[in-house]
Short mmCIF file of C-alpha atoms in Angstrom, two decimals:
data_model
loop_
_atom_site.label_atom_id
_atom_site.label_comp_id
_atom_site.label_asym_id
_atom_site.label_seq_id
_atom_site.Cartn_x
_atom_site.Cartn_y
_atom_site.Cartn_z
CA MET A 265 -60.44 145.85 41.45
CA ALA A 266 -57.72 144.77 43.94
CA SER A 267 -56.85 148.15 45.36
CA THR A 268 -57.04 146.89 48.94
CA LEU A 269 -55.56 143.80 50.72
CA LEU A 270 -58.99 142.48 51.52
CA GLU A 271 -59.98 142.75 47.85
CA GLU A 272 -56.74 141.01 46.86
CA THR A 273 -57.49 138.13 49.36
CA ARG A 274 -61.08 137.68 48.07
CA GLN A 275 -59.66 137.64 44.49
CA ALA A 276 -57.04 135.08 45.29
CA HIS A 277 -59.54 132.71 46.96
CA ASP A 278 -61.97 133.16 44.15
CA ASP A 279 -59.19 132.23 41.68
CA ILE A 280 -58.22 129.15 43.64
CA GLU A 281 -61.75 127.85 43.70
CA ARG A 282 -62.20 128.55 39.92
CA LEU A 283 -58.99 126.69 39.09
CA GLU A 284 -60.06 123.71 41.21
CA ARG A 285 -63.37 123.49 39.37
CA LEU A 286 -61.54 123.82 36.07
CA ILE A 287 -59.23 120.79 36.99
CA VAL A 288 -62.30 118.64 37.98
CA LYS A 289 -64.06 119.72 34.78
CA ASP A 290 -61.03 118.93 32.65
CA PHE A 291 -60.81 115.32 34.04
CA ALA A 292 -64.54 114.72 34.13
CA MET A 293 -65.72 116.21 30.75
CA GLN A 294 -62.66 115.42 28.58
CA GLN A 295 -61.83 111.74 28.80
CA ALA A 296 -58.37 111.63 27.05
CA THR A 297 -57.54 108.36 25.36
CA ALA A 298 -54.76 109.03 23.08
CA HIS A 299 -51.10 109.41 24.29
CA LYS A 300 -50.93 113.02 23.05
CA ASP A 301 -54.29 114.16 24.55
CA LYS A 302 -53.26 112.70 27.94
CA LEU A 303 -50.07 114.39 27.79
CA LEU A 304 -51.50 117.76 26.98
CA GLN A 305 -54.27 117.43 29.65
CA SER A 306 -51.59 116.65 32.30
CA HIS A 307 -49.68 119.70 31.33
CA ARG A 308 -52.88 121.91 31.47
CA VAL A 309 -53.58 120.52 34.91
CA ARG A 310 -49.96 121.08 36.01
CA GLN A 311 -50.15 124.83 34.97
CA MET A 312 -53.46 125.28 36.97
CA LEU A 313 -51.81 123.70 39.96
CA ASP A 314 -48.86 125.97 39.66
CA SER A 315 -51.24 128.98 39.62
CA ILE A 316 -52.95 127.66 42.64
CA GLN A 317 -49.70 127.35 44.46
CA GLU A 318 -48.70 130.79 43.45
CA ARG A 319 -51.86 132.30 44.68
CA SER A 320 -51.77 130.22 47.97
CA THR A 321 -48.22 131.66 48.54
CA LYS A 322 -49.56 135.13 48.13
CA LEU A 323 -52.36 134.54 50.62
CA ILE A 324 -49.97 133.13 53.17
CA ARG A 325 -47.96 136.26 52.85
CA ILE A 326 -51.05 138.42 53.27
CA TYR A 327 -52.23 136.49 56.23
CA ASP A 328 -48.85 136.63 57.97
CA ASP A 329 -49.20 140.43 57.81
CA GLU A 330 -45.59 141.20 58.64
CA ASP A 331 -46.02 144.88 57.93
CA GLY A 332 -49.37 145.09 59.73
CA ALA A 333 -51.16 146.52 56.60
CA ARG A 334 -54.00 144.00 56.88
CA LYS A 335 -54.52 144.60 60.53
CA GLU A 336 -54.59 148.32 59.87
CA GLU A 337 -57.17 148.03 57.03
CA ILE A 338 -59.42 145.83 59.19
CA ALA A 339 -59.23 148.48 61.95
CA GLN A 340 -60.29 151.21 59.62
CA LEU A 341 -63.41 149.14 58.79
CA ARG A 342 -64.29 148.82 62.43
CA LEU A 343 -64.50 152.45 63.15
CA GLY A 344 -68.21 152.20 63.59
CA GLY A 345 -69.70 155.58 64.83
CA SER A 346 -66.51 157.56 64.84
CA GLU A 347 -66.22 160.93 63.06
CA ASN A 348 -64.02 159.33 60.28
CA VAL A 349 -66.68 156.72 59.04
CA PHE A 350 -68.07 158.98 56.23
CA SER A 351 -64.63 160.18 55.06
CA ASN A 352 -63.56 156.50 54.81
CA PHE A 353 -66.66 155.69 52.99
CA TYR A 354 -66.28 158.39 50.42
CA GLU A 355 -62.66 157.51 49.92
CA ARG A 356 -63.54 153.95 48.95
CA LEU A 357 -66.32 155.13 46.84
CA LYS A 358 -63.83 157.44 45.03
CA GLU A 359 -61.51 154.44 44.40
CA VAL A 360 -64.28 152.41 42.94
CA ARG A 361 -65.30 155.23 40.66
CA GLU A 362 -61.65 155.82 39.70
CA TYR A 363 -61.24 152.11 38.86
CA HIS A 364 -64.41 151.92 36.58
CA ARG A 365 -63.23 155.16 34.91
CA LYS A 366 -59.93 153.56 34.02
CA PHE A 367 -61.52 150.28 33.11
CA PRO A 368 -65.07 150.93 31.62
CA ASP A 369 -65.18 147.64 29.69
CA ASP A 370 -64.39 145.44 32.77
CA ASP A 371 -67.79 143.76 33.56
CA LEU A 372 -67.31 142.35 37.05
CA THR A 373 -70.77 140.69 37.04
CA GLU A 374 -70.13 138.52 33.94
CA ALA A 375 -68.68 134.99 34.63
CA GLU A 376 -65.28 134.24 33.11
CA ASN A 377 -65.15 132.12 30.08
CA ASP A 378 -63.21 128.96 31.09
CA GLU A 379 -63.41 127.10 27.75
CA ALA A 380 -60.28 128.71 26.42
CA LEU A 381 -58.30 127.22 29.28
CA LEU A 382 -59.73 123.80 28.81
CA GLN A 383 -59.04 123.94 25.00
CA GLU A 384 -55.43 125.14 25.51
CA GLN A 385 -52.64 123.24 23.83
CA PRO A 386 -49.57 123.66 25.90
CA ALA A 387 -46.23 123.68 24.04
CA VAL A 388 -44.26 120.63 25.23
CA PRO A 389 -40.67 120.47 23.71
CA PHE A 390 -39.75 117.02 22.34
CA SER A 391 -37.08 116.05 19.97
CA GLY A 392 -38.03 114.02 16.83
CA GLU A 393 -36.39 110.82 18.43
CA GLU A 394 -38.54 111.25 21.52
CA ALA A 395 -41.77 111.02 19.49
CA MET A 396 -43.96 113.11 21.93
CA GLY A 397 -42.49 111.31 24.91
CA ARG A 398 -42.74 107.68 23.75
CA PHE A 399 -39.06 106.96 23.56
CA LEU A 400 -35.81 108.25 25.11
CA ASP A 401 -33.13 110.21 23.24
CA LEU A 402 -29.88 109.20 24.77
CA HIS A 403 -27.61 109.96 21.84
CA GLU A 404 -25.87 112.96 23.56
CA SER A 405 -24.89 110.80 26.62
CA PHE A 406 -24.01 107.95 24.23
CA GLN A 407 -21.51 110.16 22.34
CA THR A 408 -19.98 111.42 25.67
CA PHE A 409 -19.67 107.82 26.94
CA ILE A 410 -17.84 106.34 23.90
CA ASN A 411 -15.53 109.37 23.50
CA SER A 412 -14.38 109.37 27.28
CA LYS A 413 -11.59 107.63 29.12
CA PHE A 414 -14.05 105.64 31.29
CA GLY A 415 -16.24 104.51 28.27
CA LYS A 416 -15.65 102.04 25.54
CA GLN A 417 -16.65 101.63 21.89
CA ILE A 418 -20.03 100.01 21.90
CA ASP A 419 -23.26 100.41 19.64
CA TYR A 420 -26.03 102.51 20.66
CA PHE A 421 -28.55 99.57 21.56
CA THR A 422 -25.88 98.08 23.90
CA TYR A 423 -25.35 101.47 25.56
CA VAL A 424 -29.16 101.88 26.13
CA SER A 425 -29.46 98.31 27.46
CA SER A 426 -26.56 98.87 29.95
CA VAL A 427 -27.04 102.52 30.70
CA THR A 428 -27.13 101.91 34.43
CA ASP A 429 -24.32 99.37 34.55
CA PHE A 430 -21.90 101.42 36.60
CA GLY A 431 -19.98 98.54 38.15
CA SER A 432 -17.87 97.95 35.04
CA ILE A 433 -16.10 101.41 35.34
CA PRO A 434 -12.95 101.42 37.37
CA ARG A 435 -13.01 103.29 40.72
CA ALA A 436 -10.27 105.73 39.65
CA GLN A 437 -12.33 106.74 36.58
CA LYS A 438 -15.40 107.38 38.64
CA LEU A 439 -13.75 109.97 40.69
CA SER A 440 -12.69 111.97 37.59
CA LYS A 441 -14.51 115.30 36.68
CA GLN A 442 -15.29 113.85 33.20
CA TYR A 443 -17.42 111.11 34.94
CA ARG A 444 -19.17 113.38 37.22
CA ASP A 445 -20.12 115.66 34.28
CA TYR A 446 -21.27 112.61 32.41
CA LEU A 447 -23.57 111.39 35.18
CA GLY A 448 -24.79 114.89 35.75
CA GLY A 449 -25.83 115.25 32.14
CA LEU A 450 -27.55 111.86 32.14
CA VAL A 451 -29.41 112.56 35.35
CA GLY A 452 -30.50 115.90 34.16
CA TYR A 453 -31.88 114.64 30.88
CA LEU A 454 -33.82 111.87 32.61
CA GLU A 455 -35.24 114.42 35.04
CA SER A 456 -36.18 116.65 32.22
CA PHE A 457 -37.88 113.78 30.31
CA HIS A 458 -39.80 112.64 33.45
CA GLU A 459 -41.09 116.00 34.12
CA ARG A 460 -42.20 116.41 30.39
CA THR A 461 -43.87 113.19 30.15
CA GLN A 462 -45.33 112.93 33.68
CA PRO A 463 -45.97 116.58 34.83
CA LEU A 464 -48.22 115.50 37.68
CA ALA A 465 -45.66 113.13 39.38
CA GLN A 466 -43.81 114.53 42.32
CA LEU A 467 -40.24 113.68 41.59
CA SER A 468 -39.08 115.64 44.63
CA LYS A 469 -40.70 113.34 47.02
CA GLN A 470 -39.13 110.38 45.20
CA TYR A 471 -35.72 112.06 45.72
CA GLU A 472 -36.44 112.54 49.40
CA LYS A 473 -36.97 108.83 50.00
CA LEU A 474 -34.05 107.95 47.85
CA GLU A 475 -31.69 110.23 49.53
CA ALA A 476 -32.81 109.12 53.10
CA ASP A 477 -32.37 105.47 52.04
CA PHE A 478 -29.04 106.24 50.39
CA SER A 479 -27.63 107.94 53.47
CA GLU A 480 -28.40 105.02 55.63
CA ARG A 481 -26.88 102.58 53.27
CA TRP A 482 -23.82 104.74 52.74
CA GLN A 483 -23.10 104.93 56.48
CA ALA A 484 -23.59 101.29 56.73
CA GLY A 485 -21.35 100.56 53.89
CA GLY A 486 -24.19 98.97 51.87
CA VAL A 487 -23.95 100.87 48.62
CA GLU A 488 -22.89 98.54 45.95
CA GLY A 489 -19.46 99.27 44.64
CA TRP A 490 -18.92 101.79 47.35
CA GLU A 491 -18.68 99.52 50.44
CA ASP A 492 -15.49 101.37 51.60
CA ARG A 493 -17.38 104.62 51.23
CA GLY A 494 -14.66 105.92 48.89
CA GLU A 495 -12.01 105.71 51.56
CA GLY A 496 -10.30 102.51 50.62
CA SER A 497 -7.58 101.52 48.33
CA HIS A 498 -7.94 100.42 44.70
CA ALA A 499 -6.47 96.92 45.28
CA ALA A 500 -9.73 95.21 45.60
CA ASP A 501 -11.13 97.05 42.70
CA GLY A 502 -8.07 96.29 40.68
CA ALA A 503 -8.18 92.60 41.19
CA ALA A 504 -11.62 92.55 39.52
CA THR A 505 -10.54 94.73 36.66
CA GLY A 506 -7.36 92.88 35.50
CA ALA A 507 -4.36 93.49 37.86
CA LEU A 508 -1.27 91.46 36.87
CA ASP A 509 0.36 88.72 38.81
CA LEU A 510 3.91 90.16 38.92
CA ASP A 511 5.42 87.11 40.59
CA ALA A 512 5.38 85.55 37.08
CA PHE A 513 7.72 88.24 35.56
CA ASP A 514 11.41 88.92 36.49
CA SER A 515 12.11 92.13 34.70
CA ALA A 516 10.54 95.00 32.84
CA ASP A 517 11.45 93.51 29.51
CA GLU A 518 9.15 90.63 30.03
CA LEU A 519 6.33 93.08 30.88
CA GLU A 520 6.96 94.92 27.67
CA MET A 521 5.95 91.72 25.78
CA LEU A 522 2.44 92.26 27.00
CA GLY A 523 1.85 95.40 25.22
CA ALA A 524 0.98 98.97 25.96
CA GLU A 525 -2.83 98.54 26.46
CA ARG A 526 -2.33 95.47 28.75
CA LEU A 527 0.05 97.40 30.93
CA LYS A 528 -2.26 100.42 30.92
CA GLU A 529 -5.14 98.28 32.26
CA ALA A 530 -2.78 96.83 34.98
CA LEU A 531 -1.69 100.40 35.98
CA GLN A 532 -5.25 101.60 36.13
CA ALA A 533 -6.42 98.65 38.13
CA LEU A 534 -3.81 99.67 40.94
CA GLY A 535 -4.51 103.38 40.65
CA LEU A 536 -1.24 104.14 39.25
CA LYS A 537 -0.36 106.76 36.48
CA CYS A 538 -0.76 105.00 33.15
CA GLY A 539 1.03 107.54 30.82
CA GLY A 540 4.42 107.44 29.14
CA THR A 541 6.09 105.04 26.85
CA LEU A 542 5.91 101.11 26.91
CA ARG A 543 9.21 101.04 28.78
CA GLN A 544 8.10 103.66 31.29
CA ARG A 545 4.79 101.80 32.00
CA ALA A 546 6.61 98.49 32.54
CA GLU A 547 9.10 100.01 34.85
CA ARG A 548 6.43 101.78 36.93
CA LEU A 549 4.48 98.52 37.15
CA MET A 550 7.61 96.60 38.11
CA LEU A 551 8.24 98.91 41.12
CA THR A 552 5.04 97.46 42.69
CA LYS A 553 6.38 93.93 42.81
CA GLY A 554 6.70 92.57 46.37
CA LYS A 555 5.34 95.82 47.85
CA ARG A 556 2.16 97.15 49.39
CA LEU A 557 0.63 100.16 47.80
CA GLU A 558 1.01 102.10 50.98
CA ASP A 559 4.76 101.66 50.69
CA LEU A 560 4.91 103.26 47.21
CA ASP A 561 5.77 106.94 46.45
CA LYS A 562 2.70 109.05 46.39
CA SER A 563 3.85 110.55 43.01
CA LEU A 564 3.27 107.27 41.25
CA PHE A 565 -0.46 107.39 41.84
CA ALA A 566 -3.03 109.16 39.67
CA LYS A 567 -4.86 112.12 40.96
CA GLY A 568 -7.21 111.14 43.81
CA ALA A 569 -6.18 107.38 43.53
CA ALA A 570 -3.49 107.22 46.20
CA PRO A 571 -4.16 104.83 49.17
CA ALA A 572 -5.67 106.48 52.23
CA ALA A 573 -2.47 105.95 54.29
CA LEU A 574 -0.67 108.24 51.80
CA GLN A 575 -3.28 110.93 51.84
CA SER A 576 -3.66 113.89 54.25
CA GLU A 577 -6.86 114.30 56.31
CA ALA A 578 -8.16 117.07 53.99
CA GLU A 579 -7.51 114.85 51.00
CA ARG A 580 -9.36 111.89 52.36
CA GLU A 581 -12.40 114.03 53.36
CA ARG A 582 -12.51 115.56 49.85
CA GLN A 583 -12.17 112.18 48.19
CA ALA A 584 -14.91 110.58 50.37
CA ALA A 585 -17.29 113.78 49.61
CA ALA A 586 -16.56 113.41 45.92
CA ALA A 587 -17.24 109.58 46.13
CA ARG A 588 -20.54 110.18 47.86
CA ALA A 589 -21.60 112.64 45.27
CA VAL A 590 -20.78 110.17 42.46
CA ALA A 591 -22.58 107.36 44.22
CA LEU A 592 -25.60 109.48 44.74
CA LEU A 593 -25.81 110.47 41.18
CA GLU A 594 -25.54 106.84 40.17
CA ALA A 595 -28.38 106.07 42.51
CA LYS A 596 -30.53 108.76 41.02
CA ALA A 597 -29.82 107.59 37.45
CA ALA A 598 -30.71 104.05 38.49
CA LYS A 599 -33.96 105.29 40.06
CA LEU A 600 -35.02 107.24 37.13
CA CYS A 601 -34.29 104.54 34.77
CA GLU A 602 -36.43 102.25 37.00
CA MET A 603 -39.32 104.76 36.93
CA LEU A 604 -39.05 105.05 33.09
CA SER A 605 -38.59 101.32 32.63
CA SER A 606 -41.51 100.98 30.26
CA VAL A 607 -40.26 103.83 28.09
CA LEU A 608 -36.71 102.36 28.30
CA GLU A 609 -38.05 98.87 26.91
CA ASP A 610 -39.94 100.65 24.18
CA THR A 611 -36.84 102.56 23.17
CA LYS A 612 -34.79 99.39 22.83
CA GLY A 613 -37.49 97.89 20.64
CA ARG A 614 -37.58 100.96 18.50
CA ILE A 615 -33.71 100.82 18.03
CA GLU A 616 -33.90 97.17 16.95
CA LYS A 617 -36.74 97.93 14.63
CA LYS A 618 -34.90 100.91 12.98
CA GLN A 619 -31.69 98.91 12.64
CA ALA A 620 -33.51 96.20 10.59
CA GLN A 621 -35.38 98.71 8.39
CA THR A 622 -34.30 99.93 4.99
CA TYR A 623 -34.30 103.57 3.91
CA GLU A 624 -37.53 103.15 1.89
CA GLU A 625 -39.17 101.57 5.05
CA LEU A 626 -38.10 104.48 7.24
CA LEU A 627 -39.62 106.97 4.81
CA ALA A 628 -42.83 104.87 4.60
CA GLU A 629 -43.07 104.81 8.35
CA GLN A 630 -42.45 108.52 8.56
CA GLN A 631 -45.22 109.19 6.10
CA GLU A 632 -47.51 106.81 7.83
CA ALA A 633 -46.96 108.80 11.17
CA GLU A 634 -47.81 112.10 9.39
CA GLU A 635 -50.94 110.67 7.90
CA GLU A 636 -52.13 109.40 11.30
CA ALA A 637 -51.40 112.85 12.80
CA ALA A 638 -53.43 114.35 10.09
CA ALA A 639 -56.31 111.83 10.62
CA ALA A 640 -56.29 112.47 14.27
CA ASP A 641 -56.70 116.18 13.60
CA GLU A 642 -59.60 115.53 11.29
CA SER A 643 -61.22 113.14 13.82
CA ASP A 644 -61.14 115.76 16.34
CA GLU A 645 -63.01 118.27 14.00
CA GLU A 646 -65.60 115.48 13.30
CA ASP A 647 -66.11 114.91 17.12
CA GLU A 648 -67.12 118.46 17.60
CA PHE A 649 -70.60 119.04 18.81
CA ILE A 650 -73.12 119.91 16.07
CA TYR A 651 -75.91 122.19 16.98
CA ASN A 652 -79.22 120.60 15.56
CA PRO A 653 -82.26 121.60 17.74
CA LEU A 654 -84.75 120.78 14.89
CA LYS A 655 -83.28 117.25 14.39
CA LEU A 656 -82.80 117.74 10.72
CA PRO A 657 -81.24 114.91 8.70
CA LEU A 658 -77.42 115.10 8.11
CA GLY A 659 -76.03 115.83 4.64
CA TRP A 660 -72.92 114.49 2.93
CA ASP A 661 -70.69 116.66 4.98
CA GLY A 662 -72.07 115.50 8.34
CA LYS A 663 -73.89 118.73 8.99
CA PRO A 664 -77.64 119.27 9.02
CA ILE A 665 -79.29 120.12 5.64
CA PRO A 666 -80.90 123.58 5.31
CA TYR A 667 -84.41 123.94 6.64
CA TRP A 668 -85.80 125.04 3.29
CA LEU A 669 -84.52 121.83 1.76
CA TYR A 670 -85.99 119.89 4.45
CA LYS A 671 -89.44 121.64 3.83
CA LEU A 672 -89.03 121.19 -0.02
CA HIS A 673 -88.58 117.45 0.15
CA GLY A 674 -91.52 117.19 2.51
CA LEU A 675 -89.30 115.44 5.23
CA ASN A 676 -91.49 116.88 7.86
CA LEU A 677 -94.38 114.73 6.69
CA GLU A 678 -94.82 111.41 8.35
CA PHE A 679 -96.45 108.41 6.59
CA LYS A 680 -97.38 105.19 8.40
CA CYS A 681 -97.89 101.78 6.79
CA GLU A 682 -100.02 99.30 8.82
CA ILE A 683 -98.99 96.45 6.46
CA CYS A 684 -95.25 97.24 7.25
CA GLY A 685 -96.00 96.79 11.01
CA GLY A 686 -96.72 100.39 11.71
CA ALA A 687 -93.37 101.59 10.30
CA SER A 688 -92.97 105.44 9.68
CA TYR A 689 -91.67 106.95 6.50
CA TRP A 690 -90.55 110.57 6.39
CA GLY A 691 -91.19 112.41 3.03
CA ARG A 692 -93.28 111.42 0.04
CA ARG A 693 -90.35 109.97 -1.86
CA ALA A 694 -89.45 107.51 0.82
CA PHE A 695 -93.16 106.60 1.22
CA GLU A 696 -93.61 105.84 -2.48
CA ARG A 697 -90.40 103.78 -2.72
CA HIS A 698 -91.40 101.58 0.19
CA PHE A 699 -94.13 99.82 -1.75
CA ARG A 700 -91.39 97.91 -3.74
CA GLU A 701 -89.19 97.15 -0.79
CA TRP A 702 -88.89 93.88 1.06
CA ARG A 703 -90.76 94.99 4.15
CA HIS A 704 -93.95 95.80 2.31
CA GLU A 705 -93.59 92.65 0.09
CA ASN A 706 -93.40 90.45 3.11
CA GLY A 707 -96.31 92.18 4.76
CA MET A 708 -98.42 91.55 1.62
CA ARG A 709 -97.34 87.97 1.37
CA ALA A 710 -98.15 87.33 5.04
CA LEU A 711 -101.78 88.49 4.22
CA GLY A 712 -101.93 86.00 1.21
CA ILE A 713 -102.15 88.77 -1.22
CA THR A 714 -100.12 89.18 -4.52
CA ASN A 715 -98.48 92.55 -4.55
CA SER A 716 -99.27 94.56 -7.69
CA LYS A 717 -99.80 98.05 -8.84
CA ALA A 718 -103.43 97.73 -7.88
CA PHE A 719 -102.41 98.00 -4.19
CA TYR A 720 -100.31 101.12 -4.64
CA GLU A 721 -100.95 103.69 -2.05
CA VAL A 722 -102.78 100.97 0.10
CA THR A 723 -101.43 101.00 3.68
CA SER A 724 -104.34 99.69 5.75
CA ILE A 725 -104.60 95.93 6.21
CA ALA A 726 -108.43 96.20 6.16
CA ASP A 727 -108.34 97.98 2.79
CA ALA A 728 -105.93 95.63 1.19
CA VAL A 729 -108.06 92.68 2.20
CA ALA A 730 -111.29 94.27 0.99
CA LEU A 731 -109.64 95.21 -2.30
CA TRP A 732 -108.36 91.66 -2.75
CA LYS A 733 -111.72 90.24 -2.19
CA THR A 734 -113.28 92.53 -4.74
CA MET A 735 -110.65 91.72 -7.28
CA GLN A 736 -111.41 88.03 -6.78
CA GLU A 737 -115.14 88.56 -7.26
CA LYS A 738 -114.53 90.54 -10.41
CA GLY A 739 -112.01 88.02 -11.86
CA GLN A 740 -109.16 90.30 -11.80
CA VAL A 741 -106.94 87.99 -9.76
CA ALA A 742 -105.42 86.27 -12.70
CA SER A 743 -104.63 89.50 -14.28
CA ALA A 744 -103.21 90.80 -11.09
CA ALA A 745 -101.23 87.61 -10.53
CA THR A 746 -99.87 87.96 -14.04
CA GLY A 747 -98.87 91.59 -13.45
CA GLY A 748 -97.44 90.64 -10.20
CA ALA A 749 -95.42 87.94 -11.85
CA ALA A 750 -94.35 90.29 -14.54
CA GLU A 751 -93.11 92.83 -12.03
CA GLU A 752 -91.41 90.14 -9.86
CA GLU A 753 -87.67 90.36 -10.29
CA VAL A 754 -85.30 87.40 -10.52
CA GLU A 755 -81.60 86.86 -10.97
CA ASP A 756 -79.57 84.52 -13.08
CA GLU A 757 -76.34 82.72 -12.26
CA ALA A 758 -74.33 85.56 -13.66
CA GLY A 759 -75.96 88.19 -11.36
CA ASN A 760 -78.07 89.67 -14.12
CA VAL A 761 -81.54 90.97 -12.93
CA TYR A 762 -84.77 90.45 -15.05
CA SER A 763 -88.44 90.45 -14.58
CA ARG A 764 -89.94 86.95 -14.35
CA LYS A 765 -91.63 87.15 -17.66
CA THR A 766 -88.40 88.20 -19.41
CA TYR A 767 -86.41 85.51 -17.49
CA GLU A 768 -88.76 82.87 -18.50
CA ASP A 769 -88.72 83.85 -22.23
CA LEU A 770 -84.84 83.87 -22.26
CA LYS A 771 -84.74 80.55 -20.49
CA ARG A 772 -87.06 78.95 -22.91
CA GLN A 773 -84.70 80.08 -25.75
CA GLY A 774 -81.73 78.80 -23.97
CA LEU A 775 -80.08 82.09 -23.54
CA VAL A 776 -79.76 82.02 -19.82
#
């Protein structure tokens, strides 16, 4: 019934309080232990927090009152004894009646049912390789890496182990668009995985701290691999990645003997163009002998790889901005991998395990995972609350037996046996059976009485002692003892059970 701003304000505050109570109830009443349950609970709470933020934004907009509507509505309520008080009252009454005429089934006095929100199963998209957020799926980035100019041919395990090893990539390749796109895709996937597995974590705050620290280190030249802030030449970088000592060569013919790939590495190390035939590469490399890079023709350098002295001011600024963007992406990727270090280690362990498994073992593992998922669903059904106010016994299906069956078997009748230490037996069948059980046998033995059919239905110690004395006086003890011995059960070495009389007869005959 939010036809006025005041009603919208009240409704928004009520929704915020209700959602806060739901979050507390979700954490307090449902202690999630399994990985899937924790993940779904976190996403439920995240959805509630998003709803709270949405309503809070709406309240801020109402309280700012930029159009003055809220102030005007409050002024109408303060008319007091003016002539318009009755007209305003009837207008609002008309709005209320009109609302209930449109929505006759809307009961505003009934509390909302929040159980559906607590039992909600949010849809969280995960690939099969990710296994509900337990492992990383870096296959797309891996394919991009091995098929790019800056990458190399390695296996998937080596790539995952060295995914943040950016120092092995030459500077000229780092400033390429292909490398920036690769880093952007890698960071985007890691951000998506982090949000899907840790929805309550605040990644934006981590980024704020990271960017502030990165800016300070960038200005001071403390970013590893980018100490010159992207403005220096590639000579230092080339020395580390395989530049040739040209003093040992006298002509381009001698350089050709090294091969096209080795010359390509040397040209890339100096930031020079590395295309063309073997002869062209050797001649281009020979031009650098005895010269500084700044003295070479600008056309010999690859795009964005020319020394700073040969670049214009606009080119240097553009290259510095591109270098800073690439370095920041590398820092973000390293930070995300650090935050997901446990998942990264589990991923490497899973890769090693899968590489050592046969096809049959992979199928068996998949089938086992499906069975575990089915068993988890069944356990959830078993853990549901069973309404049993009459405390009826449970049947084979784990549910209370029908009340008529409970009465039919007399399970509502209690029988106590003093000889058994005051134990209670519910139902006539259980009571009759207990006379042959170990508890009653021990009780009779403790009283010095031989248990026999004569003491059937005797539960009082006084009655049992009195009956025993009577039997002794009448000479029935021997017969009772004989009967008791006949009823006593014994077991042979093979595990066969006989009465004592039968066992003694078979033993005398040598059959046992």
